[in-house]
Short mmCIF file of C-alpha atoms in Angstrom, two decimals:
data_model
loop_
_atom_site.label_atom_id
_atom_site.label_comp_id
_atom_site.label_asym_id
_atom_site.label_seq_id
_atom_site.Cartn_x
_atom_site.Cartn_y
_atom_site.Cartn_z
CA UNK A 1 12.41 -9.24 208.48
CA UNK A 2 13.69 -12.61 207.52
CA UNK A 3 12.80 -14.71 210.53
CA UNK A 4 11.64 -18.19 209.60
CA UNK A 5 7.91 -18.84 209.83
CA UNK A 6 5.53 -21.45 211.05
CA UNK A 7 2.43 -21.22 208.91
CA UNK A 8 -0.73 -22.25 210.71
CA UNK A 9 -3.95 -22.85 208.87
CA UNK A 10 -7.22 -24.51 209.62
CA UNK A 11 -9.84 -26.43 207.71
CA UNK A 12 -12.25 -26.77 210.60
CA UNK A 13 -13.54 -25.07 213.75
CA UNK A 14 -10.18 -25.03 215.52
CA UNK A 15 -8.93 -21.53 214.91
CA UNK A 16 -5.26 -21.05 214.05
CA UNK A 17 -5.15 -18.44 216.80
CA UNK A 18 -6.00 -21.14 219.28
CA UNK A 19 -2.84 -23.07 218.41
CA UNK A 20 -0.79 -19.90 218.57
CA UNK A 21 -2.13 -19.21 222.05
CA UNK A 22 -1.33 -22.73 223.14
CA UNK A 23 2.19 -22.63 221.73
CA UNK A 24 2.95 -19.22 223.21
CA UNK A 25 1.16 -20.17 226.43
CA UNK A 26 -0.76 -16.91 226.39
CA UNK A 27 -4.41 -16.28 227.15
CA UNK A 28 -4.53 -13.21 225.05
CA UNK A 29 -2.51 -12.66 221.92
CA UNK A 30 -2.70 -8.88 222.15
CA UNK A 31 -1.51 -6.92 219.19
CA UNK A 32 -1.69 -8.75 215.91
CA UNK A 33 0.46 -7.59 213.07
CA UNK A 34 -0.48 -8.30 209.51
CA UNK A 35 2.72 -8.90 207.61
CA UNK A 36 0.79 -9.56 204.45
CA UNK A 37 -2.82 -9.29 203.54
CA UNK A 38 -4.61 -11.94 205.60
CA UNK A 39 -1.43 -13.30 207.14
CA UNK A 40 -0.98 -12.50 210.77
CA UNK A 41 2.34 -12.91 212.58
CA UNK A 42 3.28 -13.41 216.19
CA UNK A 43 6.84 -13.56 217.45
CA UNK A 44 8.00 -16.69 219.16
CA UNK A 45 11.37 -17.02 220.81
CA UNK A 46 12.49 -20.58 220.94
CA UNK A 47 14.92 -21.53 223.62
CA UNK A 48 16.20 -25.05 224.00
CA UNK A 49 19.16 -26.66 225.66
CA UNK A 50 21.26 -26.11 222.58
CA UNK A 51 20.10 -23.09 220.67
CA UNK A 52 18.04 -19.92 220.57
CA UNK A 53 15.95 -18.92 217.62
CA UNK A 54 13.30 -16.36 217.02
CA UNK A 55 10.61 -17.35 214.60
CA UNK A 56 7.19 -16.09 213.65
CA UNK A 57 3.95 -17.94 214.02
CA UNK A 58 1.83 -16.93 211.09
CA UNK A 59 -1.85 -17.59 210.79
CA UNK A 60 -3.90 -17.53 207.67
CA UNK A 61 -7.61 -17.97 207.05
CA UNK A 62 -7.32 -19.08 203.49
CA UNK A 63 -5.06 -21.07 201.26
CA UNK A 64 -2.21 -18.91 200.12
CA UNK A 65 1.51 -18.88 199.73
CA UNK A 66 1.67 -15.15 200.45
CA UNK A 67 4.39 -13.86 198.21
CA UNK A 68 7.72 -15.20 197.09
CA UNK A 69 9.72 -13.90 200.03
CA UNK A 70 7.16 -15.17 202.50
CA UNK A 71 7.14 -18.59 200.88
CA UNK A 72 10.90 -18.69 201.31
CA UNK A 73 10.55 -18.14 205.01
CA UNK A 74 8.01 -20.86 205.76
CA UNK A 75 9.81 -23.74 207.43
CA UNK A 76 6.96 -25.45 209.20
CA UNK A 77 3.30 -25.91 208.45
CA UNK A 78 0.45 -26.85 210.75
CA UNK A 79 -3.05 -27.49 209.58
CA UNK A 80 -6.12 -28.43 211.58
CA UNK A 81 -8.93 -30.61 210.35
CA UNK A 82 -12.04 -32.30 211.63
CA UNK A 83 -12.23 -36.06 211.12
CA UNK A 84 -16.01 -35.87 211.39
CA UNK A 85 -16.26 -34.06 208.10
CA UNK A 86 -14.97 -35.49 204.90
CA UNK A 87 -14.82 -32.12 203.18
CA UNK A 88 -12.59 -30.83 205.95
CA UNK A 89 -10.08 -33.51 205.08
CA UNK A 90 -10.52 -32.75 201.41
CA UNK A 91 -9.66 -29.13 201.94
CA UNK A 92 -6.50 -30.23 203.73
CA UNK A 93 -5.66 -32.20 200.63
CA UNK A 94 -6.11 -29.14 198.48
CA UNK A 95 -3.25 -27.53 200.41
CA UNK A 96 -0.83 -29.92 198.74
CA UNK A 97 -0.14 -27.87 195.59
CA UNK A 98 0.55 -24.86 197.80
CA UNK A 99 2.87 -26.89 199.97
CA UNK A 100 4.87 -27.96 196.97
CA UNK A 101 5.65 -24.26 196.59
CA UNK A 102 6.24 -23.56 200.26
CA UNK A 103 8.31 -26.69 200.85
CA UNK A 104 8.11 -26.66 204.64
CA UNK A 105 10.32 -29.21 206.32
CA UNK A 106 7.89 -29.87 209.12
CA UNK A 107 4.29 -30.65 208.30
CA UNK A 108 1.75 -31.52 210.93
CA UNK A 109 -1.88 -32.42 210.67
CA UNK A 110 -3.69 -31.43 213.83
CA UNK A 111 -7.06 -32.68 214.98
CA UNK A 112 -8.91 -33.14 218.20
CA UNK A 113 -9.13 -36.89 218.07
CA UNK A 114 -9.08 -39.37 215.28
CA UNK A 115 -10.40 -42.91 215.56
CA UNK A 116 -11.69 -45.62 213.29
CA UNK A 117 -15.28 -44.59 214.01
CA UNK A 118 -15.02 -41.16 212.50
CA UNK A 119 -16.13 -40.34 209.00
CA UNK A 120 -12.54 -40.00 207.97
CA UNK A 121 -10.96 -43.13 209.34
CA UNK A 122 -7.77 -42.95 211.31
CA UNK A 123 -5.99 -45.42 209.09
CA UNK A 124 -6.80 -43.39 205.98
CA UNK A 125 -5.54 -40.26 207.64
CA UNK A 126 -2.38 -41.91 208.86
CA UNK A 127 -1.53 -43.36 205.51
CA UNK A 128 -2.14 -40.04 203.83
CA UNK A 129 0.11 -38.41 206.41
CA UNK A 130 2.97 -40.80 205.86
CA UNK A 131 2.69 -40.59 202.10
CA UNK A 132 2.82 -36.82 202.22
CA UNK A 133 5.36 -36.40 204.99
CA UNK A 134 2.88 -35.17 207.57
CA UNK A 135 2.73 -36.07 211.21
CA UNK A 136 -0.66 -36.64 212.77
CA UNK A 137 -1.07 -34.91 216.11
CA UNK A 138 -4.17 -35.33 218.22
CA UNK A 139 -4.88 -32.65 220.77
CA UNK A 140 -6.90 -34.98 222.99
CA UNK A 141 -5.90 -38.50 221.99
CA UNK A 142 -7.62 -41.66 223.08
CA UNK A 143 -6.19 -42.90 226.34
CA UNK A 144 -3.63 -45.60 225.90
CA UNK A 145 -4.50 -47.94 228.73
CA UNK A 146 -2.55 -51.06 227.98
CA UNK A 147 0.91 -50.09 229.15
CA UNK A 148 2.74 -48.52 232.00
CA UNK A 149 5.36 -47.17 229.73
CA UNK A 150 8.67 -45.83 230.94
CA UNK A 151 8.77 -43.51 227.99
CA UNK A 152 5.21 -42.40 227.38
CA UNK A 153 4.34 -40.80 224.10
CA UNK A 154 4.01 -37.05 224.08
CA UNK A 155 0.86 -35.82 222.46
CA UNK A 156 -1.13 -32.75 221.76
CA UNK A 157 0.32 -29.30 221.91
CA UNK A 158 3.40 -30.58 223.72
CA UNK A 159 4.24 -32.76 220.78
CA UNK A 160 3.79 -29.86 218.40
CA UNK A 161 6.23 -27.76 220.39
CA UNK A 162 8.65 -30.66 220.66
CA UNK A 163 8.61 -31.22 216.94
CA UNK A 164 9.13 -27.53 216.30
CA UNK A 165 12.06 -27.56 218.71
CA UNK A 166 13.60 -30.46 216.85
CA UNK A 167 13.71 -28.47 213.64
CA UNK A 168 16.95 -26.85 212.62
CA UNK A 169 15.77 -23.29 212.17
CA UNK A 170 17.67 -21.33 209.58
CA UNK A 171 18.42 -18.49 212.00
CA UNK A 172 19.23 -20.45 215.12
CA UNK A 173 22.19 -19.42 217.21
CA UNK A 174 23.92 -22.18 219.08
CA UNK A 175 24.51 -21.68 222.75
CA UNK A 176 28.12 -21.32 223.77
CA UNK A 177 28.32 -24.00 226.39
CA UNK A 178 25.41 -26.34 226.14
CA UNK A 179 25.01 -28.12 229.42
CA UNK A 180 25.35 -31.55 227.93
CA UNK A 181 27.67 -33.01 230.48
CA UNK A 182 26.40 -36.28 231.81
CA UNK A 183 25.14 -36.71 235.35
CA UNK A 184 28.44 -38.42 236.22
CA UNK A 185 30.52 -35.49 235.17
CA UNK A 186 28.30 -33.08 237.04
CA UNK A 187 28.59 -35.24 240.15
CA UNK A 188 32.31 -35.37 239.61
CA UNK A 189 32.60 -31.61 239.43
CA UNK A 190 30.73 -31.30 242.67
CA UNK A 191 32.90 -33.87 244.39
CA UNK A 192 36.00 -32.19 243.14
CA UNK A 193 34.84 -28.88 244.48
CA UNK A 194 34.12 -30.46 247.84
CA UNK A 195 37.47 -32.22 247.86
CA UNK A 196 39.22 -28.96 247.18
CA UNK A 197 37.40 -27.31 250.02
CA UNK A 198 38.20 -30.19 252.34
CA UNK A 199 41.84 -30.09 251.35
CA UNK A 200 42.08 -26.41 252.14
CA UNK A 201 40.42 -26.88 255.48
CA UNK A 202 42.72 -29.76 256.27
CA UNK A 203 45.70 -27.61 255.46
CA UNK A 204 44.72 -24.76 257.69
CA UNK A 205 44.02 -27.31 260.40
CA UNK A 206 47.49 -28.76 259.97
CA UNK A 207 48.96 -25.31 260.17
CA UNK A 208 47.25 -24.70 263.44
CA UNK A 209 48.16 -28.06 264.95
CA UNK A 210 51.72 -28.30 263.81
CA UNK A 211 53.12 -24.82 263.54
CA UNK A 212 56.78 -25.86 263.41
CA UNK A 213 56.62 -28.21 260.47
CA UNK A 214 54.20 -26.18 258.51
CA UNK A 215 55.52 -22.78 259.30
CA UNK A 216 56.88 -22.36 255.84
CA UNK A 217 53.59 -23.39 254.34
CA UNK A 218 51.60 -20.93 256.38
CA UNK A 219 54.03 -18.12 255.78
CA UNK A 220 54.11 -18.52 252.09
CA UNK A 221 50.41 -19.12 251.99
CA UNK A 222 49.66 -15.70 253.28
CA UNK A 223 51.67 -14.25 250.49
CA UNK A 224 50.34 -16.18 247.58
CA UNK A 225 47.25 -18.28 247.01
CA UNK A 226 48.71 -19.93 243.95
CA UNK A 227 51.02 -22.03 246.07
CA UNK A 228 48.17 -23.87 247.63
CA UNK A 229 48.26 -26.89 245.36
CA UNK A 230 51.83 -27.94 245.67
CA UNK A 231 52.09 -27.17 249.36
CA UNK A 232 49.00 -29.05 250.21
CA UNK A 233 50.78 -32.10 248.89
CA UNK A 234 53.50 -31.43 251.42
CA UNK A 235 50.80 -31.37 254.05
CA UNK A 236 49.47 -34.62 252.76
CA UNK A 237 52.85 -36.20 253.25
CA UNK A 238 53.38 -34.85 256.69
CA UNK A 239 49.94 -35.92 257.77
CA UNK A 240 50.46 -39.32 256.18
CA UNK A 241 52.40 -40.48 259.23
CA UNK A 242 55.13 -42.21 257.27
CA UNK A 243 58.30 -41.21 259.11
CA UNK A 244 60.52 -41.43 256.06
CA UNK A 245 58.40 -39.28 253.85
CA UNK A 246 57.80 -36.93 256.72
CA UNK A 247 61.47 -36.22 257.16
CA UNK A 248 61.76 -35.78 253.46
CA UNK A 249 58.91 -33.37 253.32
CA UNK A 250 60.43 -31.41 256.15
CA UNK A 251 63.59 -31.26 254.18
CA UNK A 252 61.69 -30.11 251.16
CA UNK A 253 59.88 -27.49 253.09
CA UNK A 254 62.95 -26.11 254.76
CA UNK A 255 64.48 -26.11 251.34
CA UNK A 256 61.67 -24.20 249.83
CA UNK A 257 61.96 -21.75 252.70
CA UNK A 258 65.60 -21.25 251.84
CA UNK A 259 64.66 -20.71 248.26
CA UNK A 260 62.17 -18.19 249.37
CA UNK A 261 64.84 -16.25 251.10
CA UNK A 262 67.10 -16.30 248.07
CA UNK A 263 64.55 -15.23 245.51
CA UNK A 264 61.80 -13.10 246.90
CA UNK A 265 59.82 -12.43 243.79
CA UNK A 266 58.95 -15.97 242.86
CA UNK A 267 55.37 -16.24 241.76
CA UNK A 268 54.16 -19.77 242.02
CA UNK A 269 55.19 -23.10 243.35
CA UNK A 270 55.31 -24.52 239.85
CA UNK A 271 57.90 -21.98 238.91
CA UNK A 272 59.94 -22.96 241.90
CA UNK A 273 59.84 -26.57 240.81
CA UNK A 274 61.05 -25.68 237.34
CA UNK A 275 63.80 -23.39 238.46
CA UNK A 276 65.07 -25.99 240.90
CA UNK A 277 65.23 -28.78 238.40
CA UNK A 278 68.89 -29.34 239.18
CA UNK A 279 68.25 -29.62 242.85
CA UNK A 280 68.32 -33.31 243.65
CA UNK A 281 66.37 -33.33 246.85
CA UNK A 282 63.68 -31.30 245.20
CA UNK A 283 63.27 -33.92 242.54
CA UNK A 284 63.21 -36.56 245.16
CA UNK A 285 60.34 -34.78 246.76
CA UNK A 286 58.37 -34.93 243.56
CA UNK A 287 59.17 -38.59 243.25
CA UNK A 288 57.67 -39.14 246.65
CA UNK A 289 54.57 -37.26 245.70
CA UNK A 290 54.17 -39.32 242.61
CA UNK A 291 54.41 -42.61 244.42
CA UNK A 292 52.20 -41.44 247.17
CA UNK A 293 49.49 -40.53 244.77
CA UNK A 294 49.55 -44.01 243.37
CA UNK A 295 50.24 -46.05 246.37
CA UNK A 296 47.38 -44.50 248.20
CA UNK A 297 44.17 -45.38 246.43
CA UNK A 298 44.43 -45.11 242.72
CA UNK A 299 46.23 -48.35 242.14
CA UNK A 300 44.04 -50.23 244.53
CA UNK A 301 41.08 -48.98 242.66
CA UNK A 302 42.52 -50.07 239.36
CA UNK A 303 43.28 -53.50 240.71
CA UNK A 304 39.84 -53.82 242.13
CA UNK A 305 38.48 -52.99 238.73
CA UNK A 306 40.27 -55.84 237.09
CA UNK A 307 38.92 -58.45 239.42
CA UNK A 308 35.48 -57.55 240.52
CA UNK A 309 31.97 -56.69 239.60
CA UNK A 310 30.34 -56.43 236.24
CA UNK A 311 27.96 -53.96 237.85
CA UNK A 312 30.66 -51.38 237.56
CA UNK A 313 30.35 -49.58 240.88
CA UNK A 314 34.08 -49.11 240.95
CA UNK A 315 33.95 -47.54 237.53
CA UNK A 316 31.94 -44.74 238.97
CA UNK A 317 34.51 -44.37 241.70
CA UNK A 318 37.19 -44.41 239.07
CA UNK A 319 35.66 -41.48 237.30
CA UNK A 320 35.52 -39.51 240.46
CA UNK A 321 39.19 -40.28 240.88
CA UNK A 322 40.08 -39.19 237.37
CA UNK A 323 39.17 -35.63 238.18
CA UNK A 324 41.37 -35.67 241.24
CA UNK A 325 44.24 -37.34 239.45
CA UNK A 326 44.02 -34.77 236.75
CA UNK A 327 44.19 -32.02 239.30
CA UNK A 328 47.17 -33.57 241.05
CA UNK A 329 48.94 -33.98 237.75
CA UNK A 330 48.44 -30.31 237.02
CA UNK A 331 50.61 -29.38 239.92
CA UNK A 332 53.51 -31.52 238.75
CA UNK A 333 56.22 -30.27 236.42
CA UNK A 334 56.09 -31.36 232.79
CA UNK A 335 58.35 -34.43 232.93
CA UNK A 336 56.68 -35.77 236.06
CA UNK A 337 53.29 -35.19 234.61
CA UNK A 338 54.17 -37.29 231.60
CA UNK A 339 55.38 -40.07 233.84
CA UNK A 340 52.25 -39.86 235.91
CA UNK A 341 50.05 -40.01 232.84
CA UNK A 342 51.92 -43.07 231.64
CA UNK A 343 51.40 -44.82 234.92
CA UNK A 344 47.73 -44.06 234.97
CA UNK A 345 47.36 -45.32 231.42
CA UNK A 346 49.19 -48.56 232.21
CA UNK A 347 47.20 -49.16 235.33
CA UNK A 348 44.01 -48.48 233.45
CA UNK A 349 45.07 -50.90 230.71
CA UNK A 350 45.66 -53.64 233.25
CA UNK A 351 42.40 -52.93 234.98
CA UNK A 352 40.57 -53.34 231.71
CA UNK A 353 42.18 -56.74 231.39
CA UNK A 354 44.38 -55.68 228.51
CA UNK A 355 47.17 -57.84 227.17
CA UNK A 356 50.28 -57.67 229.30
CA UNK A 357 52.52 -57.76 226.22
CA UNK A 358 51.30 -54.35 225.19
CA UNK A 359 52.61 -52.62 228.25
CA UNK A 360 55.72 -54.69 228.72
CA UNK A 361 58.87 -52.66 229.02
CA UNK A 362 57.03 -49.54 230.02
CA UNK A 363 57.91 -48.17 233.37
CA UNK A 364 55.32 -48.78 235.99
CA UNK A 365 55.78 -50.78 239.15
CA UNK A 366 59.56 -50.71 238.98
CA UNK A 367 59.34 -46.97 239.51
CA UNK A 368 57.02 -47.39 242.39
CA UNK A 369 59.61 -48.52 244.92
CA UNK A 370 62.02 -45.72 245.52
CA UNK B 1 24.22 -60.07 212.91
CA UNK B 2 22.77 -56.62 212.64
CA UNK B 3 22.89 -55.36 209.09
CA UNK B 4 21.85 -51.81 209.81
CA UNK B 5 20.36 -49.62 212.48
CA UNK B 6 18.24 -46.54 211.88
CA UNK B 7 16.85 -43.89 214.20
CA UNK B 8 13.94 -42.06 212.66
CA UNK B 9 11.57 -39.46 214.01
CA UNK B 10 7.84 -39.48 213.50
CA UNK B 11 8.14 -37.23 210.53
CA UNK B 12 10.09 -39.95 208.86
CA UNK B 13 13.28 -37.92 209.03
CA UNK B 14 16.36 -40.02 209.43
CA UNK B 15 18.41 -39.01 212.47
CA UNK B 16 20.96 -41.79 212.71
CA UNK B 17 21.83 -44.41 210.17
CA UNK B 18 24.46 -47.05 210.70
CA UNK B 19 25.17 -49.77 208.20
CA UNK B 20 27.33 -52.73 209.02
CA UNK B 21 27.29 -54.21 205.57
CA UNK B 22 28.36 -52.53 202.41
CA UNK B 23 25.59 -51.15 200.25
CA UNK B 24 25.58 -48.72 197.34
CA UNK B 25 24.57 -45.24 198.33
CA UNK B 26 21.49 -45.19 196.12
CA UNK B 27 20.34 -48.59 197.33
CA UNK B 28 20.86 -47.47 200.87
CA UNK B 29 18.70 -44.40 200.47
CA UNK B 30 15.99 -46.27 198.66
CA UNK B 31 15.93 -49.00 201.27
CA UNK B 32 15.87 -46.54 204.13
CA UNK B 33 12.99 -44.64 202.63
CA UNK B 34 11.03 -47.81 202.04
CA UNK B 35 11.60 -49.16 205.52
CA UNK B 36 10.70 -45.88 207.19
CA UNK B 37 7.42 -45.90 205.28
CA UNK B 38 6.68 -49.46 206.33
CA UNK B 39 7.44 -48.88 209.99
CA UNK B 40 5.56 -45.60 210.28
CA UNK B 41 2.52 -47.13 208.64
CA UNK B 42 2.50 -50.15 210.88
CA UNK B 43 2.77 -48.03 213.99
CA UNK B 44 3.31 -49.56 217.39
CA UNK B 45 0.18 -51.64 217.55
CA UNK B 46 1.31 -54.32 215.12
CA UNK B 47 4.02 -56.89 215.52
CA UNK B 48 7.45 -55.39 215.65
CA UNK B 49 9.02 -58.14 213.58
CA UNK B 50 8.59 -58.84 209.93
CA UNK B 51 10.49 -60.55 207.22
CA UNK B 52 11.64 -58.29 204.47
CA UNK B 53 13.60 -59.33 201.43
CA UNK B 54 16.47 -61.40 202.74
CA UNK B 55 16.46 -60.12 206.29
CA UNK B 56 14.27 -59.60 209.32
CA UNK B 57 13.06 -56.13 210.10
CA UNK B 58 12.68 -55.19 213.74
CA UNK B 59 11.41 -51.87 214.95
CA UNK B 60 10.29 -50.23 218.13
CA UNK B 61 8.72 -46.87 218.75
CA UNK B 62 9.61 -44.67 221.69
CA UNK B 63 7.94 -41.34 222.18
CA UNK B 64 8.81 -39.66 218.92
CA UNK B 65 11.65 -41.91 217.84
CA UNK B 66 11.58 -45.10 215.86
CA UNK B 67 14.39 -47.59 216.24
CA UNK B 68 14.66 -49.75 213.15
CA UNK B 69 17.08 -52.58 212.58
CA UNK B 70 17.59 -55.12 209.87
CA UNK B 71 19.12 -58.38 211.05
CA UNK B 72 20.05 -61.68 209.49
CA UNK B 73 17.61 -64.51 209.94
CA UNK B 74 19.71 -66.31 212.50
CA UNK B 75 19.60 -63.36 214.89
CA UNK B 76 17.38 -63.42 217.95
CA UNK B 77 14.60 -60.90 217.32
CA UNK B 78 13.57 -60.47 220.93
CA UNK B 79 17.16 -59.82 221.91
CA UNK B 80 17.41 -57.04 219.36
CA UNK B 81 14.05 -55.68 220.46
CA UNK B 82 15.38 -55.44 224.00
CA UNK B 83 18.65 -54.11 222.70
CA UNK B 84 16.74 -51.07 221.44
CA UNK B 85 15.63 -50.50 224.97
CA UNK B 86 19.20 -50.73 226.17
CA UNK B 87 20.28 -48.15 223.61
CA UNK B 88 17.53 -45.88 224.77
CA UNK B 89 18.39 -46.35 228.42
CA UNK B 90 22.03 -45.69 227.75
CA UNK B 91 21.24 -42.51 225.86
CA UNK B 92 18.83 -41.50 228.55
CA UNK B 93 21.53 -41.99 231.14
CA UNK B 94 23.93 -39.80 229.26
CA UNK B 95 21.45 -37.12 228.28
CA UNK B 96 19.09 -36.58 231.18
CA UNK B 97 15.57 -36.18 229.80
CA UNK B 98 16.53 -37.42 226.40
CA UNK B 99 14.71 -35.86 223.50
CA UNK B 100 15.17 -35.72 219.79
CA UNK B 101 17.01 -32.42 220.11
CA UNK B 102 19.74 -34.14 222.13
CA UNK B 103 20.37 -36.58 219.35
CA UNK B 104 20.26 -33.90 216.73
CA UNK B 105 22.90 -31.77 218.35
CA UNK B 106 25.10 -34.55 219.66
CA UNK B 107 25.34 -36.83 216.67
CA UNK B 108 28.99 -37.48 217.45
CA UNK B 109 28.21 -38.69 220.94
CA UNK B 110 25.37 -40.91 219.79
CA UNK B 111 27.61 -42.47 217.18
CA UNK B 112 30.28 -43.05 219.78
CA UNK B 113 27.80 -44.70 222.09
CA UNK B 114 26.55 -46.96 219.32
CA UNK B 115 30.10 -47.78 218.32
CA UNK B 116 30.77 -48.89 221.87
CA UNK B 117 27.79 -51.20 221.73
CA UNK B 118 27.99 -52.64 218.24
CA UNK B 119 31.06 -53.67 216.32
CA UNK B 120 30.73 -55.08 212.83
CA UNK B 121 27.08 -55.75 213.41
CA UNK B 122 27.59 -57.68 216.62
CA UNK B 123 26.54 -56.57 220.05
CA UNK B 124 29.70 -56.32 222.09
CA UNK B 125 28.84 -54.38 225.21
CA UNK B 126 25.65 -54.20 227.22
CA UNK B 127 26.61 -52.48 230.45
CA UNK B 128 25.61 -48.82 230.23
CA UNK B 129 28.32 -47.88 232.70
CA UNK B 130 31.03 -49.39 230.58
CA UNK B 131 29.55 -48.10 227.36
CA UNK B 132 29.63 -44.58 228.71
CA UNK B 133 33.05 -44.90 230.33
CA UNK B 134 35.21 -43.82 227.36
CA UNK B 135 32.87 -40.98 226.47
CA UNK B 136 32.88 -39.69 229.99
CA UNK B 137 36.62 -40.00 230.05
CA UNK B 138 36.72 -37.69 227.05
CA UNK B 139 34.32 -35.30 228.72
CA UNK B 140 36.57 -35.19 231.74
CA UNK B 141 39.60 -34.53 229.60
CA UNK B 142 37.84 -31.76 227.70
CA UNK B 143 37.05 -29.85 230.83
#
């Protein structure tokens, strides 16, 4: 038993059990286990965005440090007091020598409400708290009327839980994949998923409408799902309406059909690209793809970025695009991918208003016109 | 210019500390401790600006986090005060439902965000979208 502990004590009418109930959100605490004489423990599993930890909430009726091993385990300390009674505050003070032994990292002084009118004045309490590393938490604080705050202060039991969450517990286990991705990225993932779906639908539509051109696509598609990516680019070309690229894509497709005949056990379209490196028309096809990707929207977007809006709408669009570009690049062979990355980087540089000298001599637009 | 920027929780624990002017380590720690004490004691009811030694201290309290900055006397205090809000909004945009735990477990990201906003003690970028752009680019790449 070496779980870290939160020690809860009280110097007034608020019972430590009450805080435990509030923290655990239970009406009834059920079985209480005494881990030491007069120290009661309740298990608490903490789960946050980033970690899990199981700690024990320990209550005690009197001032104690338990024993050496218990003192080691105490990482947080809560104590209740009543600002109406001076001796209540004094008994909180007499915890200090014990705390110097326990050395909890989190120390909180809990009371119902603390104002300047009470016997123990708020200011006194607050100064004592700061001097001794405590945080004052009021369970039912005075209403703050003067502001409609965007970020209202958390108070009461919520604040206690929040502060306990923000402690680095000695036995915490980090979660594997904390869901920290920003709203943009989440949106982007969704869009990408949709785009993929749409692309697949489009492809099957093309197959149905234009059986001759896309016969090869459909045939191979039945055999292997992995080919989807590269072939859908072919579809993109043929549906693009550009007569030149269309004829080229037809050529490419008929070519890939020939290849299919010659080597039956080919696994993916990527492989076919690699193995056909020497094949000129094949390379030409990739070249077309590359330019098409740019010529379509990406470059326009980059250009738009350079000229317009400080509001940054197009930046959001850009980030949506990045996901797609990345995906397209995945389907290209290594050399082409490098080229593509270079182009994106240059375009991005220009869009950011970067110095032209920096990118001079790098291939960009000159490659664009075949 | 901004001499330093601190993010402190209500316990007085330092979460983020960025200095834009060289200072000995011991001096730094002593100063930080002193300033945290001052700000926590003053709370959010008193003026957020005060002169301290040779600089102006500006602080603002949000929920359970204190933003504290020391700036030279020629700096615009209100601008810095609002700049705190911008930092908060930017963080809030990146981490939905920002809380102290987010900062604690993403120190790298918070530093990156601050580095996008402040260079050498000068505010260089104020558009949250642009501040977050490079970080999101990295996130996209990591995927």
